[in-house]
CSV table of C-alpha atoms and ligand atoms in Angstrom, one decimal:
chain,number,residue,atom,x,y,z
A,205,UNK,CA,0.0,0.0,0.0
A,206,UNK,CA,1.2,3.3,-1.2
A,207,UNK,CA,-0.6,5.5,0.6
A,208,UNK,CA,-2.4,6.6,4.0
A,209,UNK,CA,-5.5,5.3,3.0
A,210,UNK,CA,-9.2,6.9,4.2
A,211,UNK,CA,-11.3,3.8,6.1
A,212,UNK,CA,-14.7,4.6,7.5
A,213,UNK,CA,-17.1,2.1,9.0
A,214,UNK,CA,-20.3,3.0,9.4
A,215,UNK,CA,-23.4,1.1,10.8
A,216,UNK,CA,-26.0,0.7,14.0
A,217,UNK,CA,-25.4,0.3,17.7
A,218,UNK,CA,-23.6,-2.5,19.2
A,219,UNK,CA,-22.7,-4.0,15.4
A,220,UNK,CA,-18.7,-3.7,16.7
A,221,UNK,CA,-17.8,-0.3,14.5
A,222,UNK,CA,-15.6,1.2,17.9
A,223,UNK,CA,-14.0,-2.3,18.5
A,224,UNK,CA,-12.5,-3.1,14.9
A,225,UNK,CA,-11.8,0.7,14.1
A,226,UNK,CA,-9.7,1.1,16.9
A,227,UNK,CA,-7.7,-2.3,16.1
A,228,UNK,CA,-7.4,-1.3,12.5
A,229,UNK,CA,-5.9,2.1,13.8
A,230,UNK,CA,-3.4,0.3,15.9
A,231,UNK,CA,-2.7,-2.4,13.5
A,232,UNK,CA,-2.4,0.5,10.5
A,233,UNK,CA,-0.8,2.7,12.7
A,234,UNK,CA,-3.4,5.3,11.6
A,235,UNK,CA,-5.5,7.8,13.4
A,236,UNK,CA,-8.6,6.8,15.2
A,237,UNK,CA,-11.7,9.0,14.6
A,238,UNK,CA,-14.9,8.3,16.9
A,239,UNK,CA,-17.3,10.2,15.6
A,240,UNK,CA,-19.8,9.0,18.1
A,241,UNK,CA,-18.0,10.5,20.7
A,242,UNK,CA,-18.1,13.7,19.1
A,243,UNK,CA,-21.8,14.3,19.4
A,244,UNK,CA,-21.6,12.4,23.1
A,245,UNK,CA,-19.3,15.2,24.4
A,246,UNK,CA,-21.2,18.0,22.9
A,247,UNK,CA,-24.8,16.2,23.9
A,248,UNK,CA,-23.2,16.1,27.2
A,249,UNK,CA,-21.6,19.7,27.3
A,250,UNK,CA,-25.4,20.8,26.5
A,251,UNK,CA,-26.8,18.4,29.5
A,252,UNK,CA,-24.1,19.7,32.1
A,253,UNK,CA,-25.5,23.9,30.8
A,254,UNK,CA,-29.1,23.2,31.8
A,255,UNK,CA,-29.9,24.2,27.7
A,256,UNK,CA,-33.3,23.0,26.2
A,257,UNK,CA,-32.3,20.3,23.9
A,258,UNK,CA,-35.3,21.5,21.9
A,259,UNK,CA,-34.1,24.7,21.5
A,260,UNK,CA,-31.9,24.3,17.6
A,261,UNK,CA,-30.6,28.1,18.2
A,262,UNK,CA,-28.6,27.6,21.2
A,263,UNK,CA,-27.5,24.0,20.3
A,264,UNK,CA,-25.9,25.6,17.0
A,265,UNK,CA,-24.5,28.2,19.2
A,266,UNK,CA,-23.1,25.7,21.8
A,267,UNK,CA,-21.5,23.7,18.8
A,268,UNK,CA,-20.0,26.5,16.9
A,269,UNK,CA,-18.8,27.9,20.7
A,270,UNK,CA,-17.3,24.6,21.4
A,271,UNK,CA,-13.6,24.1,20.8
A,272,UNK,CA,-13.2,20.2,19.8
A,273,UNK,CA,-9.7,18.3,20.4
A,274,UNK,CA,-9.2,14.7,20.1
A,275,UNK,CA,-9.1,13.5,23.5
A,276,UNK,CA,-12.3,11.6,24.8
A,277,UNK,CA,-12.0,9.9,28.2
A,278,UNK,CA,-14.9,10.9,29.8
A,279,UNK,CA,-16.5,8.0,30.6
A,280,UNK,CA,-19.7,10.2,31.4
A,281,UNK,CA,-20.2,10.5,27.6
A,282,UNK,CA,-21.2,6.4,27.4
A,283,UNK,CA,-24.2,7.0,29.9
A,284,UNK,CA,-27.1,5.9,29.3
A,285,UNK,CA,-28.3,9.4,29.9
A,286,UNK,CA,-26.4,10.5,27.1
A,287,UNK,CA,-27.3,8.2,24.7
A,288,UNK,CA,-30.6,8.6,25.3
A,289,UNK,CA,-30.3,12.5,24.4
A,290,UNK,CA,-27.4,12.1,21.6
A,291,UNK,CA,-30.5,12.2,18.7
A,292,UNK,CA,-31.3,16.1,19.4
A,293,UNK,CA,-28.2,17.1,18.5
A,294,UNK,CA,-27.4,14.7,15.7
A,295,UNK,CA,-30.4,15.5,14.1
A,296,UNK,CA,-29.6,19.5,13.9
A,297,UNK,CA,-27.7,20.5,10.7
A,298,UNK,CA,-26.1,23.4,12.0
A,299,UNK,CA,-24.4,21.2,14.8
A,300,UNK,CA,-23.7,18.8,12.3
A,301,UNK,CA,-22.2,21.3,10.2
A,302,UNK,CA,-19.7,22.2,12.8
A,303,UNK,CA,-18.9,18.2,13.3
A,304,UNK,CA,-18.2,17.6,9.0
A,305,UNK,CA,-16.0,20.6,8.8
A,306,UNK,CA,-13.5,19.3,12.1
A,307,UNK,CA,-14.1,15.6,10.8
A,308,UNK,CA,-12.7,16.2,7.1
A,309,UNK,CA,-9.9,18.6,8.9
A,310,UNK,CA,-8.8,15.5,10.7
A,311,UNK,CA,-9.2,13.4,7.8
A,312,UNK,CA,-8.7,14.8,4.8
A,313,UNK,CA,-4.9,13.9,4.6
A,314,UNK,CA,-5.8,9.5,5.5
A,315,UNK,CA,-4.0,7.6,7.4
A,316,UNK,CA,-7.2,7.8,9.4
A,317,UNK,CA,-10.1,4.6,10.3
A,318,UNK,CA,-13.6,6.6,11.4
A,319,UNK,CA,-16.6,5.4,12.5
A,320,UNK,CA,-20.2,6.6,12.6
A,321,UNK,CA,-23.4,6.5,11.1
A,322,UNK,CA,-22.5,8.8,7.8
A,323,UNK,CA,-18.6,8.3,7.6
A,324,UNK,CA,-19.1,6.8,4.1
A,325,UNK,CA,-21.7,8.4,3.1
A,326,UNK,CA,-21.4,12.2,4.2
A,327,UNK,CA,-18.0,13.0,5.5
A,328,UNK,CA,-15.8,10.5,3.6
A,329,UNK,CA,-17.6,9.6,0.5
A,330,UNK,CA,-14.0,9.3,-1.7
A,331,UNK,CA,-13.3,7.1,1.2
A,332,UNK,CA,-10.6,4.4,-0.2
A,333,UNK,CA,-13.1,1.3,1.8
A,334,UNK,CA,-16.4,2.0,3.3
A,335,UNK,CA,-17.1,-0.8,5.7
A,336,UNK,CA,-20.7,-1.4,7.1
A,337,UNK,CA,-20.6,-3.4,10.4
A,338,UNK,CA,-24.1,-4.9,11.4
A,339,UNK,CA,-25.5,-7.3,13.9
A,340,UNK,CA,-29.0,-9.0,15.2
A,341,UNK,CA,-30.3,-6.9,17.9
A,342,UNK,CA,-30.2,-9.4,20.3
A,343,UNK,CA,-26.6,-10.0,20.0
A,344,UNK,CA,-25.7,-6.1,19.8
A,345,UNK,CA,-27.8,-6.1,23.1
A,346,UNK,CA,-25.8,-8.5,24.9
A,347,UNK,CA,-22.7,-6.5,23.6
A,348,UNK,CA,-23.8,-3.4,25.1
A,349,UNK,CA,-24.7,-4.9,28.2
A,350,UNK,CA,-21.0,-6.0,29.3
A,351,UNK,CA,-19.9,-2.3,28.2
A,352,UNK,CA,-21.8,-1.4,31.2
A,353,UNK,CA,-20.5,-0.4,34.8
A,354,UNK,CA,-21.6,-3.5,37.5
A,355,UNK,CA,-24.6,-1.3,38.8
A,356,UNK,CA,-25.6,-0.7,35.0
A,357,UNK,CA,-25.2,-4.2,34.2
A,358,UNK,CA,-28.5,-5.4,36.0
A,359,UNK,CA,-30.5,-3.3,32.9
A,360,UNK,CA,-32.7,-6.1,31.7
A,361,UNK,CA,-31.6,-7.3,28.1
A,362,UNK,CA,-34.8,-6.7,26.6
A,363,UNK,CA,-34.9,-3.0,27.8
A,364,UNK,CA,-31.1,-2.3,26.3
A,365,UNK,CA,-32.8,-4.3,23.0
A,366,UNK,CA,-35.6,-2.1,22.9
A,367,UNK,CA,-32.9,1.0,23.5
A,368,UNK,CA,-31.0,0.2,20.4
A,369,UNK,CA,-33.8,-0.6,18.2
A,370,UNK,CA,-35.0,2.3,18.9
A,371,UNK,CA,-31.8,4.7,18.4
A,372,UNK,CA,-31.7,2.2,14.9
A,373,UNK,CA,-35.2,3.9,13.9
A,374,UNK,CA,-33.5,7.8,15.2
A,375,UNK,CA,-30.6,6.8,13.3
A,376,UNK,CA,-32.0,5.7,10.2
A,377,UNK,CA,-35.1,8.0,10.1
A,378,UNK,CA,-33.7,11.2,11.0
A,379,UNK,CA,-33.3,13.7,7.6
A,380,UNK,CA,-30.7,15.2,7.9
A,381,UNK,CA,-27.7,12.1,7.2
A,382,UNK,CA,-29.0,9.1,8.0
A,383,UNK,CA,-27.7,5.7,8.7
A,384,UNK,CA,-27.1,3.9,5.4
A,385,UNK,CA,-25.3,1.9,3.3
A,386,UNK,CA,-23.3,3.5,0.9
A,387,UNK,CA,-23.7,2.3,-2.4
A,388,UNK,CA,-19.6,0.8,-2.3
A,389,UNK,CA,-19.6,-0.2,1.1
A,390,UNK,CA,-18.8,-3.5,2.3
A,391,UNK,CA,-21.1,-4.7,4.2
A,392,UNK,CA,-20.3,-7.4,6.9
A,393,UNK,CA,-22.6,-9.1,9.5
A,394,UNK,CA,-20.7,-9.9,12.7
A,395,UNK,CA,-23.2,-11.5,14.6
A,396,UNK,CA,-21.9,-14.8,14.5
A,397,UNK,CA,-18.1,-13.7,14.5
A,398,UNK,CA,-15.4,-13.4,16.6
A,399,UNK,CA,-13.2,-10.1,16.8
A,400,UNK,CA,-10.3,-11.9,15.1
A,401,UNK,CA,-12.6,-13.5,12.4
A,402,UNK,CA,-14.2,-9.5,11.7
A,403,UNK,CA,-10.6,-8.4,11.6
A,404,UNK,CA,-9.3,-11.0,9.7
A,405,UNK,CA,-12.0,-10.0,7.4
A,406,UNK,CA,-11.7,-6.7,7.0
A,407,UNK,CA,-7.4,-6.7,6.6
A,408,UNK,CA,-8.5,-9.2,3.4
A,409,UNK,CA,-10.1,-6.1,1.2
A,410,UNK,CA,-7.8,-3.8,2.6
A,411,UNK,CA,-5.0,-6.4,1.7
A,412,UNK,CA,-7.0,-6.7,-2.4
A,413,UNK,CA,-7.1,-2.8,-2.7
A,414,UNK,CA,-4.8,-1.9,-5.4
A,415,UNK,CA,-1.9,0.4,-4.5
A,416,UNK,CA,-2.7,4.0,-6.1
A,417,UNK,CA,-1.3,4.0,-9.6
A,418,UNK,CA,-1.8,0.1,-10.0
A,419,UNK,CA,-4.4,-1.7,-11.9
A,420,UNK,CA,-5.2,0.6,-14.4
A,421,UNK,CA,-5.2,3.6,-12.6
A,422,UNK,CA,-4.3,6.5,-14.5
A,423,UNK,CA,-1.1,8.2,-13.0
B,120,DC,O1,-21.4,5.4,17.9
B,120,DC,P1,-22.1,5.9,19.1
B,120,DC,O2,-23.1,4.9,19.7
B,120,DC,O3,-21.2,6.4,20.2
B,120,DC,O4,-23.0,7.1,18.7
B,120,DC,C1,-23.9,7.8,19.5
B,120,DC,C2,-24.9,8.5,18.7
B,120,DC,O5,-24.3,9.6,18.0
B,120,DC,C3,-25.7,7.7,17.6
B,120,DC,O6,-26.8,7.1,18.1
B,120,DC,C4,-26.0,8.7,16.6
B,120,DC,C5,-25.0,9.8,16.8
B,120,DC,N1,-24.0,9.8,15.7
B,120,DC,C6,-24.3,10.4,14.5
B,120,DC,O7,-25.4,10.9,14.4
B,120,DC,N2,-23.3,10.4,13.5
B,120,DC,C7,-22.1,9.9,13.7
B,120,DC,N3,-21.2,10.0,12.7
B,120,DC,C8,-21.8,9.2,14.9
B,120,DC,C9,-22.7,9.2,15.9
Protein backbone atom coordinates (compact mmCIF):
# COMPACT_ATOMS: atom_id res chain seq x y z
CA UNK A 1 0.00 0.00 0.00
CA UNK A 2 1.22 3.32 -1.17
CA UNK A 3 -0.64 5.50 0.60
CA UNK A 4 -2.41 6.60 4.02
CA UNK A 5 -5.54 5.26 3.05
CA UNK A 6 -9.17 6.89 4.20
CA UNK A 7 -11.32 3.80 6.15
CA UNK A 8 -14.74 4.63 7.46
CA UNK A 9 -17.14 2.06 8.99
CA UNK A 10 -20.30 3.05 9.40
CA UNK A 11 -23.40 1.06 10.85
CA UNK A 12 -25.97 0.70 14.00
CA UNK A 13 -25.37 0.34 17.69
CA UNK A 14 -23.56 -2.47 19.18
CA UNK A 15 -22.67 -4.03 15.41
CA UNK A 16 -18.67 -3.74 16.66
CA UNK A 17 -17.83 -0.32 14.54
CA UNK A 18 -15.65 1.25 17.95
CA UNK A 19 -13.98 -2.32 18.54
CA UNK A 20 -12.53 -3.06 14.90
CA UNK A 21 -11.81 0.70 14.09
CA UNK A 22 -9.70 1.10 16.94
CA UNK A 23 -7.68 -2.29 16.15
CA UNK A 24 -7.43 -1.32 12.55
CA UNK A 25 -5.93 2.08 13.78
CA UNK A 26 -3.35 0.30 15.90
CA UNK A 27 -2.68 -2.38 13.45
CA UNK A 28 -2.40 0.51 10.49
CA UNK A 29 -0.85 2.74 12.71
CA UNK A 30 -3.42 5.28 11.64
CA UNK A 31 -5.51 7.77 13.43
CA UNK A 32 -8.63 6.78 15.23
CA UNK A 33 -11.71 9.04 14.59
CA UNK A 34 -14.85 8.25 16.90
CA UNK A 35 -17.29 10.24 15.65
CA UNK A 36 -19.78 9.03 18.06
CA UNK A 37 -17.96 10.52 20.69
CA UNK A 38 -18.14 13.75 19.09
CA UNK A 39 -21.78 14.31 19.39
CA UNK A 40 -21.64 12.40 23.06
CA UNK A 41 -19.32 15.21 24.36
CA UNK A 42 -21.24 18.00 22.90
CA UNK A 43 -24.77 16.22 23.95
CA UNK A 44 -23.16 16.15 27.18
CA UNK A 45 -21.63 19.70 27.29
CA UNK A 46 -25.44 20.75 26.54
CA UNK A 47 -26.81 18.41 29.53
CA UNK A 48 -24.09 19.73 32.11
CA UNK A 49 -25.51 23.94 30.82
CA UNK A 50 -29.06 23.21 31.82
CA UNK A 51 -29.93 24.18 27.75
CA UNK A 52 -33.34 23.04 26.23
CA UNK A 53 -32.33 20.31 23.94
CA UNK A 54 -35.26 21.46 21.93
CA UNK A 55 -34.08 24.70 21.48
CA UNK A 56 -31.90 24.28 17.60
CA UNK A 57 -30.61 28.06 18.18
CA UNK A 58 -28.64 27.55 21.25
CA UNK A 59 -27.46 24.01 20.31
CA UNK A 60 -25.95 25.55 16.96
CA UNK A 61 -24.47 28.23 19.22
CA UNK A 62 -23.14 25.72 21.85
CA UNK A 63 -21.55 23.73 18.84
CA UNK A 64 -20.04 26.51 16.87
CA UNK A 65 -18.76 27.89 20.72
CA UNK A 66 -17.27 24.58 21.38
CA UNK A 67 -13.56 24.11 20.76
CA UNK A 68 -13.19 20.24 19.78
CA UNK A 69 -9.68 18.28 20.36
CA UNK A 70 -9.20 14.69 20.15
CA UNK A 71 -9.11 13.48 23.52
CA UNK A 72 -12.28 11.65 24.78
CA UNK A 73 -11.95 9.86 28.19
CA UNK A 74 -14.89 10.87 29.76
CA UNK A 75 -16.48 8.02 30.58
CA UNK A 76 -19.73 10.16 31.40
CA UNK A 77 -20.19 10.47 27.60
CA UNK A 78 -21.18 6.42 27.42
CA UNK A 79 -24.20 6.98 29.92
CA UNK A 80 -27.10 5.88 29.28
CA UNK A 81 -28.25 9.37 29.94
CA UNK A 82 -26.40 10.55 27.13
CA UNK A 83 -27.26 8.18 24.72
CA UNK A 84 -30.63 8.62 25.28
CA UNK A 85 -30.32 12.47 24.42
CA UNK A 86 -27.45 12.10 21.60
CA UNK A 87 -30.53 12.20 18.71
CA UNK A 88 -31.33 16.06 19.35
CA UNK A 89 -28.16 17.15 18.47
CA UNK A 90 -27.38 14.67 15.74
CA UNK A 91 -30.38 15.48 14.13
CA UNK A 92 -29.57 19.48 13.88
CA UNK A 93 -27.70 20.53 10.70
CA UNK A 94 -26.08 23.40 12.03
CA UNK A 95 -24.45 21.21 14.77
CA UNK A 96 -23.70 18.80 12.34
CA UNK A 97 -22.16 21.28 10.25
CA UNK A 98 -19.68 22.18 12.78
CA UNK A 99 -18.86 18.19 13.35
CA UNK A 100 -18.19 17.61 9.03
CA UNK A 101 -15.95 20.62 8.82
CA UNK A 102 -13.47 19.34 12.07
CA UNK A 103 -14.07 15.65 10.76
CA UNK A 104 -12.70 16.19 7.12
CA UNK A 105 -9.87 18.55 8.94
CA UNK A 106 -8.77 15.46 10.73
CA UNK A 107 -9.15 13.40 7.78
CA UNK A 108 -8.70 14.79 4.82
CA UNK A 109 -4.86 13.94 4.57
CA UNK A 110 -5.79 9.53 5.48
CA UNK A 111 -4.04 7.57 7.36
CA UNK A 112 -7.23 7.79 9.39
CA UNK A 113 -10.14 4.56 10.31
CA UNK A 114 -13.55 6.61 11.35
CA UNK A 115 -16.64 5.42 12.45
CA UNK A 116 -20.23 6.59 12.55
CA UNK A 117 -23.44 6.46 11.12
CA UNK A 118 -22.48 8.84 7.83
CA UNK A 119 -18.56 8.31 7.65
CA UNK A 120 -19.07 6.76 4.13
CA UNK A 121 -21.70 8.41 3.12
CA UNK A 122 -21.44 12.25 4.21
CA UNK A 123 -18.04 13.05 5.51
CA UNK A 124 -15.79 10.54 3.61
CA UNK A 125 -17.61 9.60 0.55
CA UNK A 126 -14.00 9.27 -1.71
CA UNK A 127 -13.31 7.09 1.20
CA UNK A 128 -10.63 4.39 -0.21
CA UNK A 129 -13.07 1.27 1.79
CA UNK A 130 -16.41 2.00 3.32
CA UNK A 131 -17.11 -0.78 5.72
CA UNK A 132 -20.67 -1.40 7.14
CA UNK A 133 -20.63 -3.37 10.44
CA UNK A 134 -24.14 -4.85 11.44
CA UNK A 135 -25.46 -7.30 13.88
CA UNK A 136 -29.03 -9.02 15.18
CA UNK A 137 -30.31 -6.89 17.86
CA UNK A 138 -30.23 -9.40 20.33
CA UNK A 139 -26.64 -9.96 20.04
CA UNK A 140 -25.72 -6.13 19.79
CA UNK A 141 -27.81 -6.13 23.11
CA UNK A 142 -25.81 -8.45 24.89
CA UNK A 143 -22.70 -6.49 23.64
CA UNK A 144 -23.81 -3.37 25.13
CA UNK A 145 -24.73 -4.94 28.24
CA UNK A 146 -20.97 -6.02 29.29
CA UNK A 147 -19.86 -2.33 28.16
CA UNK A 148 -21.80 -1.36 31.19
CA UNK A 149 -20.53 -0.43 34.78
CA UNK A 150 -21.57 -3.52 37.51
CA UNK A 151 -24.60 -1.31 38.76
CA UNK A 152 -25.56 -0.74 34.97
CA UNK A 153 -25.18 -4.23 34.20
CA UNK A 154 -28.47 -5.43 35.98
CA UNK A 155 -30.45 -3.34 32.91
CA UNK A 156 -32.71 -6.11 31.69
CA UNK A 157 -31.56 -7.32 28.09
CA UNK A 158 -34.84 -6.68 26.59
CA UNK A 159 -34.90 -3.00 27.83
CA UNK A 160 -31.09 -2.33 26.33
CA UNK A 161 -32.76 -4.31 22.98
CA UNK A 162 -35.64 -2.10 22.92
CA UNK A 163 -32.94 0.95 23.48
CA UNK A 164 -31.02 0.18 20.39
CA UNK A 165 -33.82 -0.62 18.24
CA UNK A 166 -35.00 2.32 18.87
CA UNK A 167 -31.84 4.67 18.44
CA UNK A 168 -31.74 2.24 14.91
CA UNK A 169 -35.23 3.93 13.92
CA UNK A 170 -33.52 7.79 15.23
CA UNK A 171 -30.64 6.83 13.26
CA UNK A 172 -31.96 5.70 10.23
CA UNK A 173 -35.12 8.05 10.07
CA UNK A 174 -33.70 11.22 11.02
CA UNK A 175 -33.27 13.74 7.56
CA UNK A 176 -30.67 15.16 7.93
CA UNK A 177 -27.66 12.11 7.17
CA UNK A 178 -29.05 9.14 8.03
CA UNK A 179 -27.67 5.70 8.73
CA UNK A 180 -27.06 3.88 5.39
CA UNK A 181 -25.27 1.93 3.32
CA UNK A 182 -23.30 3.47 0.88
CA UNK A 183 -23.71 2.27 -2.38
CA UNK A 184 -19.61 0.77 -2.27
CA UNK A 185 -19.62 -0.21 1.14
CA UNK A 186 -18.81 -3.51 2.30
CA UNK A 187 -21.13 -4.65 4.22
CA UNK A 188 -20.28 -7.43 6.88
CA UNK A 189 -22.60 -9.14 9.53
CA UNK A 190 -20.68 -9.94 12.69
CA UNK A 191 -23.15 -11.49 14.57
CA UNK A 192 -21.90 -14.76 14.49
CA UNK A 193 -18.13 -13.74 14.51
CA UNK A 194 -15.37 -13.36 16.62
CA UNK A 195 -13.24 -10.13 16.77
CA UNK A 196 -10.32 -11.91 15.10
CA UNK A 197 -12.61 -13.47 12.44
CA UNK A 198 -14.20 -9.52 11.74
CA UNK A 199 -10.62 -8.39 11.59
CA UNK A 200 -9.29 -10.96 9.68
CA UNK A 201 -11.99 -10.04 7.38
CA UNK A 202 -11.70 -6.67 6.97
CA UNK A 203 -7.40 -6.70 6.63
CA UNK A 204 -8.55 -9.19 3.36
CA UNK A 205 -10.13 -6.10 1.23
CA UNK A 206 -7.82 -3.77 2.60
CA UNK A 207 -5.05 -6.37 1.69
CA UNK A 208 -7.03 -6.72 -2.38
CA UNK A 209 -7.06 -2.81 -2.71
CA UNK A 210 -4.78 -1.95 -5.36
CA UNK A 211 -1.89 0.43 -4.49
CA UNK A 212 -2.66 4.00 -6.10
CA UNK A 213 -1.27 4.02 -9.59
CA UNK A 214 -1.76 0.07 -10.01
CA UNK A 215 -4.40 -1.67 -11.89
CA UNK A 216 -5.16 0.64 -14.40
CA UNK A 217 -5.22 3.65 -12.65
CA UNK A 218 -4.26 6.52 -14.54
CA UNK A 219 -1.06 8.16 -13.01
O1 LIG B 1 -21.40 5.38 17.87
P1 LIG B 1 -22.11 5.86 19.14
O2 LIG B 1 -23.08 4.86 19.68
O3 LIG B 1 -21.16 6.36 20.17
O4 LIG B 1 -22.97 7.13 18.66
C1 LIG B 1 -23.86 7.79 19.51
C2 LIG B 1 -24.92 8.52 18.72
O5 LIG B 1 -24.33 9.61 18.03
C3 LIG B 1 -25.65 7.71 17.65
O6 LIG B 1 -26.80 7.07 18.12
C4 LIG B 1 -26.01 8.75 16.64
C5 LIG B 1 -24.96 9.81 16.78
N1 LIG B 1 -23.95 9.76 15.71
C6 LIG B 1 -24.26 10.39 14.53
O7 LIG B 1 -25.36 10.89 14.37
N2 LIG B 1 -23.33 10.44 13.54
C7 LIG B 1 -22.13 9.89 13.69
N3 LIG B 1 -21.24 9.97 12.70
C8 LIG B 1 -21.81 9.20 14.89
C9 LIG B 1 -22.75 9.16 15.89
Amino acid sequence: MKHRLIITIDGPAGAGKTTMARLLAVKLDYLYLDTGAMYRAITLKAMNMGLDLNDEKALVKLARDTKMRLNFKSKKIRSREVTANVHYLAGILGVREVMWRFQRKIGEKGGIVADGRDMGTVVFPMADIKFYLEAKSTERAKRRQKDFSQLERKVILKDLEKEILARDRKDKGRKIAPLKKAKDSIVIDTTALSIPQVLGAMFRVIASLPAKGEAGEAV
